[in-house]
Coordinates of C-alpha atoms in Angstrom, one line a residue:
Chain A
X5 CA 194.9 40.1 56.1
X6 CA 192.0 39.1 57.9
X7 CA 190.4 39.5 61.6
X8 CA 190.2 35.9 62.4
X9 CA 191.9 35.7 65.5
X10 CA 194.6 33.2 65.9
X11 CA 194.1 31.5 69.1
X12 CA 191.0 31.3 70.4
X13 CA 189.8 30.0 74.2
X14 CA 186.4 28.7 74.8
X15 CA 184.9 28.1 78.4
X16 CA 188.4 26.7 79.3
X17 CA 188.3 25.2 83.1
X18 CA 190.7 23.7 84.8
X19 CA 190.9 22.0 88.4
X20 CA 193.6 19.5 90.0
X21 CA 192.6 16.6 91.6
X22 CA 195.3 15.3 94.2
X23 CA 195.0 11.7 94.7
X24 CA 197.6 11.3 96.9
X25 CA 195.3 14.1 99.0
X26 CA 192.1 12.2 99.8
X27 CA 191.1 12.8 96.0
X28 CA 190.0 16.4 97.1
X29 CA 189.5 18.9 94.2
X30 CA 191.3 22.1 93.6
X31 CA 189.3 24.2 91.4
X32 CA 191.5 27.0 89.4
X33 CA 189.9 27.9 86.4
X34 CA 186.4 28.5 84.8
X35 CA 184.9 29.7 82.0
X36 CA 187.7 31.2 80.9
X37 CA 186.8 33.2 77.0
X38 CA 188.8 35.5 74.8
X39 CA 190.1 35.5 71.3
X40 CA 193.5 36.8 70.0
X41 CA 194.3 38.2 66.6
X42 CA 198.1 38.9 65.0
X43 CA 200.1 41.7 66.6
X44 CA 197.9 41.7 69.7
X45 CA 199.6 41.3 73.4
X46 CA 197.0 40.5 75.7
X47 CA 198.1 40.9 79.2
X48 CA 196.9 38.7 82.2
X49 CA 195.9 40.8 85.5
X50 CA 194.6 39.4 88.8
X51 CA 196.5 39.0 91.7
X52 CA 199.1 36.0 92.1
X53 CA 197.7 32.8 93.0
X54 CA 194.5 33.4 90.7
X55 CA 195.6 31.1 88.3
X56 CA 197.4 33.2 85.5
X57 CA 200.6 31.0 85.2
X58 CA 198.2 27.8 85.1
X59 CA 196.4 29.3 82.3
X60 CA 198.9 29.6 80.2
X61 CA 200.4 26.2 80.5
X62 CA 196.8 24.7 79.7
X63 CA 197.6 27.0 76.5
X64 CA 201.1 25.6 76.3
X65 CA 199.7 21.6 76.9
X66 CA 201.9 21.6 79.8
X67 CA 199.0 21.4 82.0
X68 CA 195.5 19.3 80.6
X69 CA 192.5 21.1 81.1
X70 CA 188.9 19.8 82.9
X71 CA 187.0 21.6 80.4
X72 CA 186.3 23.6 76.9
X73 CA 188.8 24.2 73.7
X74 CA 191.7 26.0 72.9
X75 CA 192.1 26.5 69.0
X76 CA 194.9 27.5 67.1
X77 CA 194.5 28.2 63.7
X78 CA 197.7 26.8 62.3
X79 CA 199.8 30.3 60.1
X80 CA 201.0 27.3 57.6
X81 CA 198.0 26.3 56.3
X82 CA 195.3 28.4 58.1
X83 CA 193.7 24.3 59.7
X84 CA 191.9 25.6 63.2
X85 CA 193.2 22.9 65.5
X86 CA 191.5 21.8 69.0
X87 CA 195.0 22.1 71.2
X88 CA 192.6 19.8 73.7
X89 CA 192.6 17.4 71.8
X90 CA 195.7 16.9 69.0
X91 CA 197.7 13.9 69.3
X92 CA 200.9 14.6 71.4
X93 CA 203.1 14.3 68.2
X94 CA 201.3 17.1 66.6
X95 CA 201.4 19.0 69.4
X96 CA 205.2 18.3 69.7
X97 CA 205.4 19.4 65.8
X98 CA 203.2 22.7 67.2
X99 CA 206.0 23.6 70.1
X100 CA 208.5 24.1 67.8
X101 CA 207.4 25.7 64.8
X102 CA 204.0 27.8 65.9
X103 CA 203.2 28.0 70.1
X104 CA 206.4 29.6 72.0
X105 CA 206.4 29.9 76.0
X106 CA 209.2 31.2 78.1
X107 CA 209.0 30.3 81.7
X108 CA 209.5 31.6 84.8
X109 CA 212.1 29.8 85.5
X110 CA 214.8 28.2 83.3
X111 CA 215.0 24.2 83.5
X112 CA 218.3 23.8 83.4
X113 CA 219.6 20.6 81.1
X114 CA 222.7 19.8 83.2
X115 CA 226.0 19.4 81.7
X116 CA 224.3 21.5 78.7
X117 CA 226.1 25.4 77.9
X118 CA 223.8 28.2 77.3
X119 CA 224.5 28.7 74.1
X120 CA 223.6 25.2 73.0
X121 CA 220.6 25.7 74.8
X122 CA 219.6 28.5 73.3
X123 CA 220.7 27.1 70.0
X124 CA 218.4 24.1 70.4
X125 CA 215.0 25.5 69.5
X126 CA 217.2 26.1 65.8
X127 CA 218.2 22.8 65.1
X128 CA 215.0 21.0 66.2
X129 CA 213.4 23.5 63.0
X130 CA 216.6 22.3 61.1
X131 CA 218.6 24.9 61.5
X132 CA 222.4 24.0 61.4
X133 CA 224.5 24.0 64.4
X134 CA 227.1 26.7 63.4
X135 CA 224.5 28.9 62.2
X136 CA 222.2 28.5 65.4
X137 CA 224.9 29.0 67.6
X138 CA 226.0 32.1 65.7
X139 CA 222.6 33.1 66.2
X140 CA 222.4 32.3 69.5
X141 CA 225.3 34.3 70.0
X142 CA 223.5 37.4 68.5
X143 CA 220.5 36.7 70.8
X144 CA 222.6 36.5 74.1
X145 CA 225.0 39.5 73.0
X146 CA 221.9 42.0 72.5
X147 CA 220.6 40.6 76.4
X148 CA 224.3 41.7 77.3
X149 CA 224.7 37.7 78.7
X150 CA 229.0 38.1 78.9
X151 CA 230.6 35.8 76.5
X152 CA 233.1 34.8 78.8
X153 CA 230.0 32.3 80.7
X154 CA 228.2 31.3 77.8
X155 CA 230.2 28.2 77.4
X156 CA 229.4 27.0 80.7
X157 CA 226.0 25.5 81.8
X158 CA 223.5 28.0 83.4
X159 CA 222.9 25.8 86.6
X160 CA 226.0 28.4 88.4
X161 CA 224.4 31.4 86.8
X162 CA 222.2 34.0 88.6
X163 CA 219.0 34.6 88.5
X164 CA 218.3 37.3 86.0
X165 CA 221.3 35.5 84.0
X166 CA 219.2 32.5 83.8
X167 CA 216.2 34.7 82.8
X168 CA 218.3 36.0 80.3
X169 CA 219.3 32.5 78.7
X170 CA 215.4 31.6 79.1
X171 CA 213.9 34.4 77.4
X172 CA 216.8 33.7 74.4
X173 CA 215.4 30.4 74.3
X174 CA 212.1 30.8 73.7
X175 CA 212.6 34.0 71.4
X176 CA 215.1 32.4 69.1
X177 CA 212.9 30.7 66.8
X178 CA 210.2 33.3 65.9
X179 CA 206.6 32.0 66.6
X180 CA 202.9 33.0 65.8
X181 CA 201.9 32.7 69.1
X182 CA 203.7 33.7 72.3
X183 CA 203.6 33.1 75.7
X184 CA 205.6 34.7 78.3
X185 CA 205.0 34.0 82.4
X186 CA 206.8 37.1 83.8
X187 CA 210.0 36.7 81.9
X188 CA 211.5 40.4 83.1
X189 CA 210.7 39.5 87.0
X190 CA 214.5 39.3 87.7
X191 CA 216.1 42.0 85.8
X192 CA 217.5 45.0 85.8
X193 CA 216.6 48.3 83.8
X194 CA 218.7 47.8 81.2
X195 CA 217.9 44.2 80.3
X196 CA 214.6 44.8 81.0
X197 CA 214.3 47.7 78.4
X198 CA 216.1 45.1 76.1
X199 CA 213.1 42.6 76.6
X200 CA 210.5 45.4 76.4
X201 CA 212.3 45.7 73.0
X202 CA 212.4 42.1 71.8
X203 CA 208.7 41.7 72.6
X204 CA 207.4 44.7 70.8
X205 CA 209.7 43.7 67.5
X206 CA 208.2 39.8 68.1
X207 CA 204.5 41.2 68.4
X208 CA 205.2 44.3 65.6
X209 CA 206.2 40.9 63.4
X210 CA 202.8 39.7 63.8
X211 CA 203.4 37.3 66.8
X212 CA 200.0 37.0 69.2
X213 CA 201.5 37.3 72.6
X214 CA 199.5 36.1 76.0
X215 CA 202.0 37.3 78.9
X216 CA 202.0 38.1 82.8
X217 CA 203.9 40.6 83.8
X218 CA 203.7 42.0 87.2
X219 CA 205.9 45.0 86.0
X220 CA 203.8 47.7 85.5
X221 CA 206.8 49.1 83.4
X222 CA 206.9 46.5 81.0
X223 CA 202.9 45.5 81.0
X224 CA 202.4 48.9 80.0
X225 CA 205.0 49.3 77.3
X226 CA 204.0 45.3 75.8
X227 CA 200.0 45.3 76.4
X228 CA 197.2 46.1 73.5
X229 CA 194.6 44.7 75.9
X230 CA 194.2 43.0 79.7
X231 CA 192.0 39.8 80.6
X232 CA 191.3 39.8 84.6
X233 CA 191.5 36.4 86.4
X234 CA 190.1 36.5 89.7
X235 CA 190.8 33.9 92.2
X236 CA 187.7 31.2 92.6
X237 CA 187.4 30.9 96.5
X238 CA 186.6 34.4 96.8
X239 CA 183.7 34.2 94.0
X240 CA 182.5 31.4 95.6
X241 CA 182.9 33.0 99.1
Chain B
X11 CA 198.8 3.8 60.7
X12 CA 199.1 7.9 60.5
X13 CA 201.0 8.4 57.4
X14 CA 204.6 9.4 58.9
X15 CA 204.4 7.2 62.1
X16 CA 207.1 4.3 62.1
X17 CA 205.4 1.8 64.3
X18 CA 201.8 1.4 65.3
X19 CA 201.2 -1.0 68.1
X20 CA 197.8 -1.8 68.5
X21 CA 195.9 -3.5 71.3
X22 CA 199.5 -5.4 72.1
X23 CA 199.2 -8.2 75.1
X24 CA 201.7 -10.3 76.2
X25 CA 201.8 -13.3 78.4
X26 CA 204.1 -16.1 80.2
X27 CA 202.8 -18.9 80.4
X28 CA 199.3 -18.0 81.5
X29 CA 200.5 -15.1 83.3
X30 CA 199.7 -11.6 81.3
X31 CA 202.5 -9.4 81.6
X32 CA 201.0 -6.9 79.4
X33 CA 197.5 -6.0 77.9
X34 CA 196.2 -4.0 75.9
X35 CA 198.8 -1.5 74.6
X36 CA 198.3 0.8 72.2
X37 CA 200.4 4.1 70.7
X38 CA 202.7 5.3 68.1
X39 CA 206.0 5.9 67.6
X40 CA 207.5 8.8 65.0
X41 CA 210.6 9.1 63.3
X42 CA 213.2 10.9 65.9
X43 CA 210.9 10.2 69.0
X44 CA 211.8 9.1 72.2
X45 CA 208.7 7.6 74.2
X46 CA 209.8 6.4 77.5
X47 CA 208.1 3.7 79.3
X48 CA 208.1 4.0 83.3
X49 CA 206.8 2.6 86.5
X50 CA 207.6 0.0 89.5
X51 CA 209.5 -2.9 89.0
X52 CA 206.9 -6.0 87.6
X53 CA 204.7 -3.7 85.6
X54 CA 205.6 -5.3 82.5
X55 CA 208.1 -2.6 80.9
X56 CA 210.8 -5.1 80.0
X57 CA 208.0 -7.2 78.9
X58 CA 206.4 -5.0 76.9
X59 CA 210.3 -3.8 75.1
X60 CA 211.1 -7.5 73.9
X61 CA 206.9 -7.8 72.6
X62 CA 207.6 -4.5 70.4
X63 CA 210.9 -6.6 69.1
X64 CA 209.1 -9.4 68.8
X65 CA 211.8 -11.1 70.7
X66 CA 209.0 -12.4 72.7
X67 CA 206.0 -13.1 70.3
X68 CA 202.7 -11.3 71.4
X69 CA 200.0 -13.1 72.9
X70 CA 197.0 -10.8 71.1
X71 CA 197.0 -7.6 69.1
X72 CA 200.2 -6.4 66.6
X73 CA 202.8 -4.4 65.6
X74 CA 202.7 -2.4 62.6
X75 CA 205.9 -0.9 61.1
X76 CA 207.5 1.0 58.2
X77 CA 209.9 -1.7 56.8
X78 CA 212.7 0.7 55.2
X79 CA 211.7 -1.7 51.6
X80 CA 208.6 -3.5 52.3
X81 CA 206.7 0.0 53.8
X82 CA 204.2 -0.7 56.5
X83 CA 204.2 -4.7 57.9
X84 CA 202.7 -6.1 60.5
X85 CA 205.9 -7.4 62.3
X86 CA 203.6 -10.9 63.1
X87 CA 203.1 -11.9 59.7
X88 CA 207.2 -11.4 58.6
X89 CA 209.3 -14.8 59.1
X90 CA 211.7 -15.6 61.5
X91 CA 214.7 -14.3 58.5
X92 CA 213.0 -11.1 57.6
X93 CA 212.6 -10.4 61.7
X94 CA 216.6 -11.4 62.3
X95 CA 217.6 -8.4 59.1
X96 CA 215.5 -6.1 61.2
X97 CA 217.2 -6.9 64.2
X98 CA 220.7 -7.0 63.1
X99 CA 220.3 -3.9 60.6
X100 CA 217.4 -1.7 61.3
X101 CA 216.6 -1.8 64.9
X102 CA 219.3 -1.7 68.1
X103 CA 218.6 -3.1 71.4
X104 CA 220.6 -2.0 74.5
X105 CA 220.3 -4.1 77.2
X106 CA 220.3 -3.2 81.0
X107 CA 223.8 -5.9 81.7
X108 CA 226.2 -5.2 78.9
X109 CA 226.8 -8.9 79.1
X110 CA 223.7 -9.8 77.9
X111 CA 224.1 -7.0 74.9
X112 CA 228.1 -7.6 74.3
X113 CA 230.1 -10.5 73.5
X114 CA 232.5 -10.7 76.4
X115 CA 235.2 -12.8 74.9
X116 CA 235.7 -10.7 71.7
X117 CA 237.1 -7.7 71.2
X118 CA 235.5 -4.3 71.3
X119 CA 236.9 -3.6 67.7
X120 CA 234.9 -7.2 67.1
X121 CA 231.9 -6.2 69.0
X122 CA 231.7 -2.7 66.8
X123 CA 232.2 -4.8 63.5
X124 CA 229.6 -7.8 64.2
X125 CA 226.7 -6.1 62.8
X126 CA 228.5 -4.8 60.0
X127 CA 229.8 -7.9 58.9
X128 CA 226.4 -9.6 59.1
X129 CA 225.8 -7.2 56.3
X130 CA 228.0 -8.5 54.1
X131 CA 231.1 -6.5 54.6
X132 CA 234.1 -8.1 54.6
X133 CA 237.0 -5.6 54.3
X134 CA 239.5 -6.0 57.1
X135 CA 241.0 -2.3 56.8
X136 CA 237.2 -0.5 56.6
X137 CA 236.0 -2.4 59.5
X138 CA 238.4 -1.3 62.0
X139 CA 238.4 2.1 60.4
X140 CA 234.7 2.4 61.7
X141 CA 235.4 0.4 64.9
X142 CA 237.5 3.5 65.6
X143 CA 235.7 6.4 64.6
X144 CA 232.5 4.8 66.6
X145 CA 235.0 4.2 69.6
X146 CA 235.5 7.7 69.5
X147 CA 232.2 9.0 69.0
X148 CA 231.6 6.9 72.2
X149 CA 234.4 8.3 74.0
X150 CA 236.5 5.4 74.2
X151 CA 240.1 5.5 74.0
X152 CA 240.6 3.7 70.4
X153 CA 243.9 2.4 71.6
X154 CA 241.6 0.1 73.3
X155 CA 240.3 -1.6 70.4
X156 CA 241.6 -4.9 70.8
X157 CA 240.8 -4.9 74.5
X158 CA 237.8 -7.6 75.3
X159 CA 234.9 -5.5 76.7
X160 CA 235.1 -7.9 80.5
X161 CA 238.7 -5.2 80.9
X162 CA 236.2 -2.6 80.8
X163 CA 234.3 0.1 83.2
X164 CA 230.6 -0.4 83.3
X165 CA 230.4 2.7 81.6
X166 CA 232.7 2.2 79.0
X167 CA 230.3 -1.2 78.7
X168 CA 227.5 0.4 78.2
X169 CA 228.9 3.3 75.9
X170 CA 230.3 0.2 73.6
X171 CA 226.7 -1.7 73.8
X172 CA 225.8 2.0 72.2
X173 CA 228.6 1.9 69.2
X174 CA 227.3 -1.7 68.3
X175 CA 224.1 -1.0 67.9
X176 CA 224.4 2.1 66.2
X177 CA 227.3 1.2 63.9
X178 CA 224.7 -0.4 61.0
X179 CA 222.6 3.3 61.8
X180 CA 219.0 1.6 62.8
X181 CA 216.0 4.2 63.0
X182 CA 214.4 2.7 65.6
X183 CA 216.8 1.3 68.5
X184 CA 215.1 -0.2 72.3
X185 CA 216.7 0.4 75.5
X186 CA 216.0 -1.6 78.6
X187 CA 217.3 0.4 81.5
X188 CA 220.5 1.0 80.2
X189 CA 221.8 3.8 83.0
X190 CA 220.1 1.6 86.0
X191 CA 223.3 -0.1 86.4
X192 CA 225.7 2.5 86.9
X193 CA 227.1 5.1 88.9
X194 CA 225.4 8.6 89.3
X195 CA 228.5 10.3 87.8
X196 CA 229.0 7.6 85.2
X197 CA 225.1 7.4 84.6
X198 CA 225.7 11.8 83.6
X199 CA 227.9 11.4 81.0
X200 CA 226.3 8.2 79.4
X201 CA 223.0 10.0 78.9
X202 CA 224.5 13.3 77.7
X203 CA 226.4 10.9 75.4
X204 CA 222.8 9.2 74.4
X205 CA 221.1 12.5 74.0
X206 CA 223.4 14.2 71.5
X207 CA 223.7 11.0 69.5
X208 CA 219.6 10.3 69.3
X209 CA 219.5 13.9 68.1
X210 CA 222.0 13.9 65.7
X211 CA 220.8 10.6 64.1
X212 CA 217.3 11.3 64.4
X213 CA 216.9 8.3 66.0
X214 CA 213.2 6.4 67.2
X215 CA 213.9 5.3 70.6
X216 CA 211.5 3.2 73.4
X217 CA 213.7 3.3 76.8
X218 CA 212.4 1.6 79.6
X219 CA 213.5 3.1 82.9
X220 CA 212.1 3.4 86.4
X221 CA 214.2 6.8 86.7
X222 CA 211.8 10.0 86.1
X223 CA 214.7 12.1 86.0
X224 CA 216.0 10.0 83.1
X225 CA 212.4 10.5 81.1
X226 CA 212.6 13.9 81.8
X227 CA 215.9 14.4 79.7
X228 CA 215.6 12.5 77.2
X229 CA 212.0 11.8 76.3
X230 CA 209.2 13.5 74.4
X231 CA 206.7 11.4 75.6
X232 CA 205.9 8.9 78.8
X233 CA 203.9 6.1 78.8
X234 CA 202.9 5.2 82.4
X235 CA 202.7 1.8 83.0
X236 CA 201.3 -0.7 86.4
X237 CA 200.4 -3.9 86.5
X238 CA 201.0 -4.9 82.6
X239 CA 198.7 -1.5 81.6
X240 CA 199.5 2.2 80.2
X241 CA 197.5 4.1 82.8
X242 CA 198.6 7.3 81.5
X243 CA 200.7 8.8 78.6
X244 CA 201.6 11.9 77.4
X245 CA 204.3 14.8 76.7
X246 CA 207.0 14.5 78.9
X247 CA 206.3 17.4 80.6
X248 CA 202.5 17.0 80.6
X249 CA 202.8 13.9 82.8
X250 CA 205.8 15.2 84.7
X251 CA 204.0 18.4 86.3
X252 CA 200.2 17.8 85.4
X253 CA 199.7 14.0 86.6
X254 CA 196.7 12.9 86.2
X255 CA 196.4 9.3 87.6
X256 CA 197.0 8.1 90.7
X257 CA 199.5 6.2 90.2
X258 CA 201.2 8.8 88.6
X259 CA 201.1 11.6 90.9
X260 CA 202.2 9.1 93.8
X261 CA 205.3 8.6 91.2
X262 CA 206.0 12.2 90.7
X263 CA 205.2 13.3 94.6
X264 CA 208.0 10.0 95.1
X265 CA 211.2 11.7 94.2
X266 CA 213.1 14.6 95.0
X267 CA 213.3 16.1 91.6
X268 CA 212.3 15.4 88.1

């Protein structure tokens, strides 16, 4: 074992320009630093619109960033890899075996039941159906997600039902490197204890997990450590 | 060419006449890839689709792919016989009017069969056994088998365009807006029909379509394109809800929903 960490951010920034706005600049992030090592959960603070949820899609590629690195050194072969700057493919290949992110919200595949799509992270590693959705199965009974809806696409489904089916998702396929944008916000106790539960096993298993959680309940139980993201108008103010 | 790409087009233009219609285009395709190409009407998409066939012969620049036997080519330097077996065997192309992609006056059984026969096989009995089981894996009715495709919905069209082309199992098949000409509910179950079969079969897939909604569902990546140019490309999602050009974000800010 060693202490290298396993995702590393360097002066990360990130602003938005809006074209279709006069070209006017939205400064988010800045200078944002901190490196994560195995089994560590490093909990986001700062209050909501300072930029948490946009940091961790720059981490996830969902957003590009304005400035610095984000490096992943790759479990499979121990390659440090500039997420900044990988070809699309590779980061593609990355998603599905090494960087997991549950959402908010689910984006719900129409026409698509949600045990297939919580299968689907299974077969894309090449899994086979039966087995993923038998899986699957597993996954969604232990999140008490009743069997008699499972068959039906989530787009009907409430939601902390949804959350349920998005959290499966992204949990099914067991990743080094986690991240989690408040994925208990619409539960109740009892699932939320459940995902308290599957997050500790994940980050027990060695998983690196960046997460917000604006439960104090669950950051508590989840957290080895906190990062503080303040919003930029009122340091510049 | 990156060691487990299947086509490498580099520096691709295209022209009519002495009109460019595309310049410039560069970007690889993998093995089980979608990359959809989007933007206005007149950008050069189409264009662009029948210069990766080589339907259209490039004005500047090339195509490099993995030939199943010959390994990497550059599709320019193949004659005209080697570019037809890649056409009728290896590749697929769906067009936008099933009339233009479907032989009207033959039957669907005859439209499944065509490519198979142009390999070389000749059994009556085998040939209708895999017009039917394709006519079911399109969700045809295969009691319609000897029914000409001009009897048919524009869905059932399109979904038989599909079982020809996939019939001889290509790795690498081009769509040309193939859902633009359909109803919404129609246009639903032909894409959930397209997306469970490009997984299963691993396919390589370059779709041109002007519908975001469409990219978002079934592709990985997005190539935008305007006036004959990629002005942006990158994951699906990436360019869906972190634009970064223009021309893009006045795309994405355009619809409802994507």
């Amino acid at each position: 074992m060693t202490d290298q960490p396993i995702l590393e951010v360097q002066t990360l920034s990130k602003r938005f320009k809006l074209h279709t706005r006069d070209g006017i600049e939205i400064p988010v992030l800045e200078d944002i630093e901190f490196r994560l090592g195995a089994g560590e959960c490093l909990v986001l603070d700062g209050p909501s619109g300072a930029g948490k949820s946009t940091l961790l899609r720059c981490l996830y590629g969902n957003y590009l960033v304005s400035g610095g690195r984000i490096l992943l050194r790759r479990p499979s072969d121990g390659l440090v890899l500039d997420l900044c700057s990988i070809s699309p493919h590779l980061l593609t290949d990355l998603r599905r075996t090494t960087l997991g992110y549950v959402s908010q919200f689910l984006r719900v595949i129409p026409r698509v039941s949600a045990r297939e799509i919580v299968a689907e992270p299974l077969t894309a590693v090449g899994v086979p159906m039966a087995q993923a959705l038998e899986r699957a199965d597993a996954l969604l009974d232990r999140l008490n997600l009743s069997s008699r809806i499972r068959h039906l696409p989530p787009a009907t489904f409430s939601g902390g039902e949804q959350q349920r089916v998005n959290i499966a998702r992204g949990l099914i396929v067991p990743k080094p490197v986690l991240l989690l944008d408040e994925p208990t916000a619409s539960l109740d106790a009892r699932n939320r204890a459940v995902v308290i539960a599957l997050i500790q096993e994940a980050r027990l298993a060695g998983c690196a997990i960046v997460g917000i959680f604006h439960d104090r309940e669950v950051r508590d139980a989840v957290a080895t450590r906190s990062f503080d993201i303040q919003p930029m108008e009122r340091e510049a103010a | 060419m990156s060691p487990d790409a299947l086509m490498s087009v580099r520096q691709l233009s295209a022209a009519y006449g002495r009109q460019l219609a595309c310049r410039e285009i560069s970007f690889e395709l993998y093995p089980g890839e979608v990359i959809c190409l989007v933007g206005e009407s007149g950008s050069g998409k189409s264009t662009l689709l029948n210069t990766l066939a080589h339907r259209h012969r490039p004005a500047s620049g090339e195509v490099i792919y993995r030939h199943a036997r010959l390994g990497p080519v550059s599709l320019g330097a193949l004659d005209e016989a080697r570019l037809r077996e890649l056409w009728r065997t290896d590749w697929g192309f769906v067009r936008q009017n099933p009339r233009d992609g479907l032989r009207m006056r033959i039957s669907a059984g005859g439209n499944i069969g065509e490519r198979l026969m142009a390999l070389g096989e000749r059994h009556y009995g085998r040939l209708r056994e895999t017009a039917v089981e394709w006519l079911r894996l399109v969700e045809i009715d295969p009691q319609r088998i000897d029914d000409r495709p001009d009897t048919f919905s524009g869905g059932m069209q399109q979904r038989l365009q599909i079982a020809r082309n996939l019939v001889t199992r290509p790795r690498l098949v081009f769509m040309d807006e193939p859902t633009s000409g359909l109803d919404v509910s129609v246009q639903a179950r032909f894409l959930d029909l397209l997306r469970r079969l490009v997984a299963e079969m691993g396919l390589s897939v370059v779709l041109v379509t002007h519908d975001l909604g469409v990219a978002r569902l079934l592709g990985h990546r997005i190539l935008v394109m305007k006036e004959g140019q990629i002005v942006e490309q990158g994951l699906t999602d990436q360019v869906l809800d972190d634009p970064q050009h223009p021309y893009t974000q006045l795309l994405v800010t355009s619809v409802l929903a994507a």
